mmCIF file of C-alpha atoms and ligand atoms in Angstrom:
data_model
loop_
_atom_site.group_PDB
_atom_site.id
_atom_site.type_symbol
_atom_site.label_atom_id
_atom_site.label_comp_id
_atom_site.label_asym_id
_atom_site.label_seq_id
_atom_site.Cartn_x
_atom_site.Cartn_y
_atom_site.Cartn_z
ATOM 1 C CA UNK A 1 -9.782 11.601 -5.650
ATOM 2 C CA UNK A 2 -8.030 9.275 -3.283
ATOM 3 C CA UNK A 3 -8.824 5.492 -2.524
ATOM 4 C CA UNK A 4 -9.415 3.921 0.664
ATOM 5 C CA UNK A 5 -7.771 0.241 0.901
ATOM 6 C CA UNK A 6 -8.343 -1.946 3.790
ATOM 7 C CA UNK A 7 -6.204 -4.507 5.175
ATOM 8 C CA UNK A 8 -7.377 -7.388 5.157
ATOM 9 C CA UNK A 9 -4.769 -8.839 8.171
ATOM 10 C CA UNK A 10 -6.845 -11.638 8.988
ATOM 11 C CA UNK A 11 -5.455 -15.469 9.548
ATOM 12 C CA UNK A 12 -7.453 -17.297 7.143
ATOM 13 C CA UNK A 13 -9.856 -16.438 4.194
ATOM 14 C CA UNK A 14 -13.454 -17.099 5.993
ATOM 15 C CA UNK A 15 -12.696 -13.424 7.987
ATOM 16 C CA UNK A 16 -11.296 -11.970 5.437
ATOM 17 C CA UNK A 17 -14.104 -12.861 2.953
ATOM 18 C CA UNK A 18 -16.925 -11.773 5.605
ATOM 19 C CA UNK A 19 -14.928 -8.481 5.833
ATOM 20 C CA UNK A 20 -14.935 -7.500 1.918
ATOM 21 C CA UNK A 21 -18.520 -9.023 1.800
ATOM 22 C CA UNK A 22 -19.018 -6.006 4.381
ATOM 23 C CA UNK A 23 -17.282 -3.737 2.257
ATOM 24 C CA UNK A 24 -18.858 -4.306 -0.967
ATOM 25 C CA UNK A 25 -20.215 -1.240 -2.439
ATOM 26 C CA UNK A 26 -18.533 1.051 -0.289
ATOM 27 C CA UNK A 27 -16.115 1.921 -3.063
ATOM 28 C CA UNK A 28 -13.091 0.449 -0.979
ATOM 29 C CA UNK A 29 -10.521 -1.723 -2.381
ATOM 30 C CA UNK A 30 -9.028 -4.628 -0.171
ATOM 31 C CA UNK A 31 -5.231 -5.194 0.325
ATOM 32 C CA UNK A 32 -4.202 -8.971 0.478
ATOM 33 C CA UNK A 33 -1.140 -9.117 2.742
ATOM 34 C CA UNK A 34 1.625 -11.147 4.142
ATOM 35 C CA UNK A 35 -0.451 -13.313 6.847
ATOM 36 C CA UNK A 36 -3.327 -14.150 4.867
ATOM 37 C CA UNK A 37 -1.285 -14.845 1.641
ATOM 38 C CA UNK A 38 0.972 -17.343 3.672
ATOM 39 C CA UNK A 39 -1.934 -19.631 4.663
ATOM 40 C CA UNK A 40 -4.637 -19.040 1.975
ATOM 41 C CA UNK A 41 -2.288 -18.653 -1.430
ATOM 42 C CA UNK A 42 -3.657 -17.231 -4.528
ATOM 43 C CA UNK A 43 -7.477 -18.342 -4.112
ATOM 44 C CA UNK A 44 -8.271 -15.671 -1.836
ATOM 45 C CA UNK A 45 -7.328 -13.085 -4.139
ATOM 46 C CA UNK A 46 -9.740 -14.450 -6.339
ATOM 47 C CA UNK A 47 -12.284 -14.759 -3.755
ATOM 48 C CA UNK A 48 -12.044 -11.069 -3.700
ATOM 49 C CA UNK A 49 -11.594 -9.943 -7.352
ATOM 50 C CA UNK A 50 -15.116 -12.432 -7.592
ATOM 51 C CA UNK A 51 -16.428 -9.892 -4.914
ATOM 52 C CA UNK A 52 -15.890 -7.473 -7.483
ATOM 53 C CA UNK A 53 -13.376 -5.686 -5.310
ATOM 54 C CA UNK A 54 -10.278 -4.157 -6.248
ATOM 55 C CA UNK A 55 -6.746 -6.069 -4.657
ATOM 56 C CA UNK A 56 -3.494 -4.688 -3.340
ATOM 57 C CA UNK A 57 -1.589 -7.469 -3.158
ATOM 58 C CA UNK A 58 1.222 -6.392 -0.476
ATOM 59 C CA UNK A 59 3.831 -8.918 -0.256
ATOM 60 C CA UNK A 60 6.629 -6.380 -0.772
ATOM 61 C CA UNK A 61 8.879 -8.035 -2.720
ATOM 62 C CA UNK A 62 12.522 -7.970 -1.828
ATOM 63 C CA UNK A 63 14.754 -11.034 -4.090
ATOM 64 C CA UNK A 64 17.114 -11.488 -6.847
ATOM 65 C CA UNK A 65 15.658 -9.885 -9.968
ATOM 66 C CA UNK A 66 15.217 -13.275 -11.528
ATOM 67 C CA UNK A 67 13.222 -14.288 -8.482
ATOM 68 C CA UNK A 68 11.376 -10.812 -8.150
ATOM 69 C CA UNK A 69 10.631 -10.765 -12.183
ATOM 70 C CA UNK A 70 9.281 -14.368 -12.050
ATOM 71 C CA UNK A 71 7.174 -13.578 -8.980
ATOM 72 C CA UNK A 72 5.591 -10.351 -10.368
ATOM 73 C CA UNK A 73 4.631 -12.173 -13.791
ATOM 74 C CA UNK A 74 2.505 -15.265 -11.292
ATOM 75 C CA UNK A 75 1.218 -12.071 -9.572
ATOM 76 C CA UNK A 76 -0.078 -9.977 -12.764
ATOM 77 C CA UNK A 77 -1.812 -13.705 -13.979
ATOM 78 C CA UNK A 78 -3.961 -13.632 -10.419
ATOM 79 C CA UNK A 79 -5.522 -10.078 -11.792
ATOM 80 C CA UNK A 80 -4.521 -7.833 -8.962
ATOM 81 C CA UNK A 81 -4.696 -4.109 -9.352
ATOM 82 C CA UNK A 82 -1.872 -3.394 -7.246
ATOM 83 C CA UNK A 83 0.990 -4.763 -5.893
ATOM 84 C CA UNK A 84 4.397 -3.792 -3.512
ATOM 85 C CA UNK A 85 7.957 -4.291 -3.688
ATOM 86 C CA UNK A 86 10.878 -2.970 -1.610
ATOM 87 C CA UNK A 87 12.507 -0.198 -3.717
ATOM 88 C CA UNK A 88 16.041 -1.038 -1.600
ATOM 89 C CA UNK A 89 16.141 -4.149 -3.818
ATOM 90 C CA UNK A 90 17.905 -1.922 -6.212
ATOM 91 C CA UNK A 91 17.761 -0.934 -9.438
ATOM 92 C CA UNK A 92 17.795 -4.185 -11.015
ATOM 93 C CA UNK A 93 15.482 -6.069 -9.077
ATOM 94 C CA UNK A 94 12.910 -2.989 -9.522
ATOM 95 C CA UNK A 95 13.805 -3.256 -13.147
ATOM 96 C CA UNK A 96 13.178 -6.886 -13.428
ATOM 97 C CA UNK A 97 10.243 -6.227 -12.025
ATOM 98 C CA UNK A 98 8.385 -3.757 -14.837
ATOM 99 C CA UNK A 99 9.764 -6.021 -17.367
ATOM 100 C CA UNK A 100 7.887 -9.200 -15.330
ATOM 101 C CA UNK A 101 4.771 -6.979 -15.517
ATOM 102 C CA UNK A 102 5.006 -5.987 -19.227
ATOM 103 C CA UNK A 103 5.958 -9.621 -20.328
ATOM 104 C CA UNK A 104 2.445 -10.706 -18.400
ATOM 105 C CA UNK A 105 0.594 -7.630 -19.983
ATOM 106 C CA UNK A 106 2.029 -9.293 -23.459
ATOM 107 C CA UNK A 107 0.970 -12.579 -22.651
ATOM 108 C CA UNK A 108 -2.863 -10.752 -22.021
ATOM 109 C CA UNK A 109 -3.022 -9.975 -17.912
ATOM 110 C CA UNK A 110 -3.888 -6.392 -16.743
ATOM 111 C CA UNK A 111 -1.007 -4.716 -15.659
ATOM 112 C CA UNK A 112 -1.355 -3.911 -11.970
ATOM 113 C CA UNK A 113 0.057 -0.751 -10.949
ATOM 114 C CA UNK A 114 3.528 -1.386 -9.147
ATOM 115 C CA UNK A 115 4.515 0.609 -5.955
ATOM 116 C CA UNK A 116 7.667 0.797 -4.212
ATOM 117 C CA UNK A 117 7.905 0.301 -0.600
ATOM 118 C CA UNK A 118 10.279 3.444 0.787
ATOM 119 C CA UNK A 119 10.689 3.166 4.396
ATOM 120 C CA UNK A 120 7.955 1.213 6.937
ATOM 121 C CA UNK A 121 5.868 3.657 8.401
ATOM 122 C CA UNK A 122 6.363 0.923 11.480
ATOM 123 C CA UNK A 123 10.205 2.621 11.653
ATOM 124 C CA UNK A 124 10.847 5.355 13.671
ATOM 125 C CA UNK A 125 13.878 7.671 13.515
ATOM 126 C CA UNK A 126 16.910 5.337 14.170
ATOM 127 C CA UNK A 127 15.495 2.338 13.378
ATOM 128 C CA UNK A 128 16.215 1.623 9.888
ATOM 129 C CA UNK A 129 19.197 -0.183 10.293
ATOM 130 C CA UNK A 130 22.203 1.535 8.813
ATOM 131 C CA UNK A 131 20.828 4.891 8.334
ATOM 132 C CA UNK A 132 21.417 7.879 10.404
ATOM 133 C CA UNK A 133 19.795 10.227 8.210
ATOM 134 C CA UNK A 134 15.936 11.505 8.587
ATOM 135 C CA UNK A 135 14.211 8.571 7.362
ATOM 136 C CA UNK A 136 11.829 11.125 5.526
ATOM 137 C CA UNK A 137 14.907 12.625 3.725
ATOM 138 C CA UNK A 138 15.726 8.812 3.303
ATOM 139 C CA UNK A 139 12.242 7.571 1.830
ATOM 140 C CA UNK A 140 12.495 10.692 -0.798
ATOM 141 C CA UNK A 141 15.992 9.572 -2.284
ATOM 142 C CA UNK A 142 14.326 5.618 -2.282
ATOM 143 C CA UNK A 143 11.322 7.393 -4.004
ATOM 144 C CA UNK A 144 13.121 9.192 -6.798
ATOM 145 C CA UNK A 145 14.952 6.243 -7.108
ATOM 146 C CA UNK A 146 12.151 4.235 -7.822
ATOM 147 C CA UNK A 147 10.448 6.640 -10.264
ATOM 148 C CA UNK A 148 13.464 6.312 -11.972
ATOM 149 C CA UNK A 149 13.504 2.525 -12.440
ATOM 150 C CA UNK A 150 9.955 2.455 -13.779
ATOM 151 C CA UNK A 151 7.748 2.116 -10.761
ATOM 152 C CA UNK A 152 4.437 3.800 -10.531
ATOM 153 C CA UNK A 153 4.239 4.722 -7.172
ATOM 154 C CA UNK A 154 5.602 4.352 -3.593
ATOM 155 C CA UNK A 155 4.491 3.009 0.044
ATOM 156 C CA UNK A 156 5.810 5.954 2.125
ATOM 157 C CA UNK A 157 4.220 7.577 5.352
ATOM 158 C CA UNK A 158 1.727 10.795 5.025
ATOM 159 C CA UNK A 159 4.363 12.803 6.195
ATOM 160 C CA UNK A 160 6.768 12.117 3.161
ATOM 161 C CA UNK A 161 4.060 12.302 0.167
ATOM 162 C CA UNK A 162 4.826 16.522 -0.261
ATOM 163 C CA UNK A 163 8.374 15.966 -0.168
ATOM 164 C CA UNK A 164 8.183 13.003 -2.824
ATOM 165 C CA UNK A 165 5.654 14.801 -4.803
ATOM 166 C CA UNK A 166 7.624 18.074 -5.270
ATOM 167 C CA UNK A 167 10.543 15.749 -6.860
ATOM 168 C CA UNK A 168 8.583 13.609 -8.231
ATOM 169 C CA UNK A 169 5.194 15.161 -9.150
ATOM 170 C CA UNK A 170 3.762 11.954 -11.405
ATOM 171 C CA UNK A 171 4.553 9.269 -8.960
ATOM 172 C CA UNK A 172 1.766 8.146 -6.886
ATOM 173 C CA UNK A 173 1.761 7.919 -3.361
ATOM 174 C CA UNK A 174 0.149 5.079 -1.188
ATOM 175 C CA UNK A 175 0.267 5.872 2.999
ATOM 176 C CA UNK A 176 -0.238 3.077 5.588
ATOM 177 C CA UNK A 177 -0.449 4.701 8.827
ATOM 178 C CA UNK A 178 -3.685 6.352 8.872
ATOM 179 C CA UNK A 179 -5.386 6.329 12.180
ATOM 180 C CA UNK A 180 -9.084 8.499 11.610
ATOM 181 C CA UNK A 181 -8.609 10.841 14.836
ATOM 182 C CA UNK A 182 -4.983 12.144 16.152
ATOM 183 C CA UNK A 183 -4.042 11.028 20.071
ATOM 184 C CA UNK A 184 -6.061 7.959 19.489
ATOM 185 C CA UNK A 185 -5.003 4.423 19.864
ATOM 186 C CA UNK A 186 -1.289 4.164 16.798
ATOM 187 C CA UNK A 187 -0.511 0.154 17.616
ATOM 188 C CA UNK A 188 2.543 -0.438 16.377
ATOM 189 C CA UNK A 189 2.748 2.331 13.975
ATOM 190 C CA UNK A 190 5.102 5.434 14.397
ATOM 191 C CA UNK A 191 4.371 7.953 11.814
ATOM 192 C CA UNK A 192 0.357 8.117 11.376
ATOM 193 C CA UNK A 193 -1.758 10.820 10.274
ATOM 194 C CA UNK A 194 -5.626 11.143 10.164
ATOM 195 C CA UNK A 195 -7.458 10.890 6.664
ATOM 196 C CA UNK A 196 -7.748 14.586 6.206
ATOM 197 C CA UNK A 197 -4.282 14.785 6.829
ATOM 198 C CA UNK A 198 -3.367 12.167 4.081
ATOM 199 C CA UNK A 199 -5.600 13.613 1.703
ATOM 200 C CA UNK A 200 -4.359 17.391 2.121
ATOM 201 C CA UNK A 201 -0.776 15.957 1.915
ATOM 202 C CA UNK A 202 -1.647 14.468 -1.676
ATOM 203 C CA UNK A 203 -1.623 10.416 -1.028
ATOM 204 C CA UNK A 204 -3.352 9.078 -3.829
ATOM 205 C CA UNK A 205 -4.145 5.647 -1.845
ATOM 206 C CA UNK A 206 -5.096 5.537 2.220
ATOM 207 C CA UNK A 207 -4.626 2.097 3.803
ATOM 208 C CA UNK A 208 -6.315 1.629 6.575
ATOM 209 C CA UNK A 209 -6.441 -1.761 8.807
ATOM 210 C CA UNK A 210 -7.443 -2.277 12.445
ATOM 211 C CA UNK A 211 -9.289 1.399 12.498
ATOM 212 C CA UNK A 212 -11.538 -0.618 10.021
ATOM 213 C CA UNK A 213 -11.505 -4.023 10.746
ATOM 214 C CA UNK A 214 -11.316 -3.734 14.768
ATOM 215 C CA UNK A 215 -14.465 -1.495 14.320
ATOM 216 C CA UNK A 216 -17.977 -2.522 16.051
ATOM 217 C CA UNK A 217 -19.440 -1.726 12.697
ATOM 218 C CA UNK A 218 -16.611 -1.964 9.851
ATOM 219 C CA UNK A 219 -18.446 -0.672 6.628
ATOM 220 C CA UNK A 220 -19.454 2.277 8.944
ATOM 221 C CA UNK A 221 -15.874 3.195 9.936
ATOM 222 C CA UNK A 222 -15.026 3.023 6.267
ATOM 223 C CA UNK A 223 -17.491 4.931 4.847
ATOM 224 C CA UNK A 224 -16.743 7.108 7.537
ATOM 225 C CA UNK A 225 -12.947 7.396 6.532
ATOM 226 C CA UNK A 226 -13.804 8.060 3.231
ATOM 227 C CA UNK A 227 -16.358 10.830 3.847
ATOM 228 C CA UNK A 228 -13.514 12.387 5.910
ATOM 229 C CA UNK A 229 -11.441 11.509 2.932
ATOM 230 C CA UNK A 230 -13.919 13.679 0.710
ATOM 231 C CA UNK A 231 -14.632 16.538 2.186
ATOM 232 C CA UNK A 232 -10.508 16.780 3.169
ATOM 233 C CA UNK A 233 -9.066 19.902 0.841
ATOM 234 C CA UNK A 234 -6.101 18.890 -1.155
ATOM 235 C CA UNK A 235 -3.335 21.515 -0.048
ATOM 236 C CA UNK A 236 -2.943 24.154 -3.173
ATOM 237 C CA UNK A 237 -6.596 22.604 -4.276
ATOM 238 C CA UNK A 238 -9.110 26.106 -4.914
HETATM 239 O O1 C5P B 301 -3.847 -1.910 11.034
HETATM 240 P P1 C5P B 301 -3.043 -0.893 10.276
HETATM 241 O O2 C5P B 301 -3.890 0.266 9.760
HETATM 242 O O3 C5P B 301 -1.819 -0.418 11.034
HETATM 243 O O4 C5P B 301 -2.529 -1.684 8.981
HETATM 244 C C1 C5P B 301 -1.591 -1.130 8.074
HETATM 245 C C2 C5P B 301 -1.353 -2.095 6.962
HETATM 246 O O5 C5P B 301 -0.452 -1.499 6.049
HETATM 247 C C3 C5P B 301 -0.730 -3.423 7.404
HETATM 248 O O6 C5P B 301 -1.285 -4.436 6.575
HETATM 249 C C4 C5P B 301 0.753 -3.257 7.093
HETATM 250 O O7 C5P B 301 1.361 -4.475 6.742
HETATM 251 C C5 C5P B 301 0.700 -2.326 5.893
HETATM 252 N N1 C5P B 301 1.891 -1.496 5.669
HETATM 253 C C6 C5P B 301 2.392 -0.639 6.612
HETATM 254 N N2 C5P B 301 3.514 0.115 6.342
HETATM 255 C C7 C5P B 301 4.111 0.005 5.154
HETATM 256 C C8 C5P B 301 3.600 -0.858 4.181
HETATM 257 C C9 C5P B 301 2.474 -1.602 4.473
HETATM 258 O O8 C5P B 301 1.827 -0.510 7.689
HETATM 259 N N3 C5P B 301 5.143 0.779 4.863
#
């Protein structure tokens, strides 16, 4: 069964509170990014784990691995669930990573489930700079890659999660990009798919922002998505 994780792209924490306040009891989790990180540090990510909602925390780390280790030990102590790093930091920054994550699981955090960012499902073909290849053929090599190094899933697009899963069968697969009906309204994302489609392709974790948090009635449009989400067959599923 897949879960639905909303981005919570919001400037400061009061909106971003109100919003998981309207998710609560949905079954959603919430996915603490980039914008609202920058201005609101760590105590909004406890404002939500107090909410009694599971975090993403998607900063996407990309340093040295002394940096990357250092920040993914502060990260486990905030009691995330989830977090993201860029798997083209290379094998020793991914590396450093796990070991940051086991060292806080010694020290007595959770361990949050690490994911690999592949390629951003913002890109489209020739766009990644420096690679001519298909960027799905692309993500898949970063995805093995990753597997290798200890990660426990990836950030790819819906359209990459059978190619990654036949290579990689255990590694879980977490698709931004979801937009609930096709020839709608994208924004500035290239490769989307609907929920259905996500589900059917085997993504493990659907995150969803605007489609949610633009909506007139937001818990609505999620529970929405993740009826879609449930009745969607998983491709080879009886
Ligand atoms: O509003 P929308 O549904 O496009 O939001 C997608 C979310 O997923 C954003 O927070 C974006 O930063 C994030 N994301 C993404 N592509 C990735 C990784 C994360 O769109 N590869």
């Amino acid at each position: 069964m897949a879960n639905l994780v909303v981005a919570l792209d919001y400037p400061d924490a009061s909106a971003a509170v109100q919003m998981a306040r309207a998710l609560q009891g949905t079954g959603a989790w919430v996915k603490v990014g980039l914008e609202l990180f920058t201005k609101e540090g760590p105590a909004v990510v406890c404002a939500m784990r107090e909410l009694g909602l599971p975090v993403m925390l998607d900063l996407k780390f990309y340093d040295i691995p002394n940096t990357v280790h250092g920040c993914v030990r502060s990260a486990c102590s905030l009691g995330v669930n989830l977090l993201t790093l860029h798997i083209q930091g290379g094998e020793r920054m991914i590396r450093a990573a796990v070991a940051g994550a086991d060292e806080a699981v010694a020290a007595g955090c959770c361990r949050p489930l690490l994911f690999g960012v592949t390629v951003l499902t913002s890109m489209g073909p020739g766009e990644q700079p420096g690679i001519e290849e298909d960027l799905s053929v692309f993500a898949a090599q970063l995805a093995g890659k990753g597997a290798a190094w200890g990660l426990d899933g990836v950030v790819c697009s819906g359209h990459e999660v059978q190619a990654i899963k036949r290579v990689c069968p255990q590694l879980r697969c977490l698709t931004p990009g979801i937009r609930p009906a096709e020839g709608k309204q994208t924004d500035d994302q290239r490769r989307t798919m609907t929920p259905e489609q996500a589900v059917a392709a085997g993504s493990d974790f659907l995150v969803v922002g605007r489609p949610i948090t633009k909506a007139v009635n937001p818990a609505e449009a999620a529970r929405s998505i993740l009826h879609a989400m449930d009745t969607a067959l998983v491709e080879g599923a009886v």
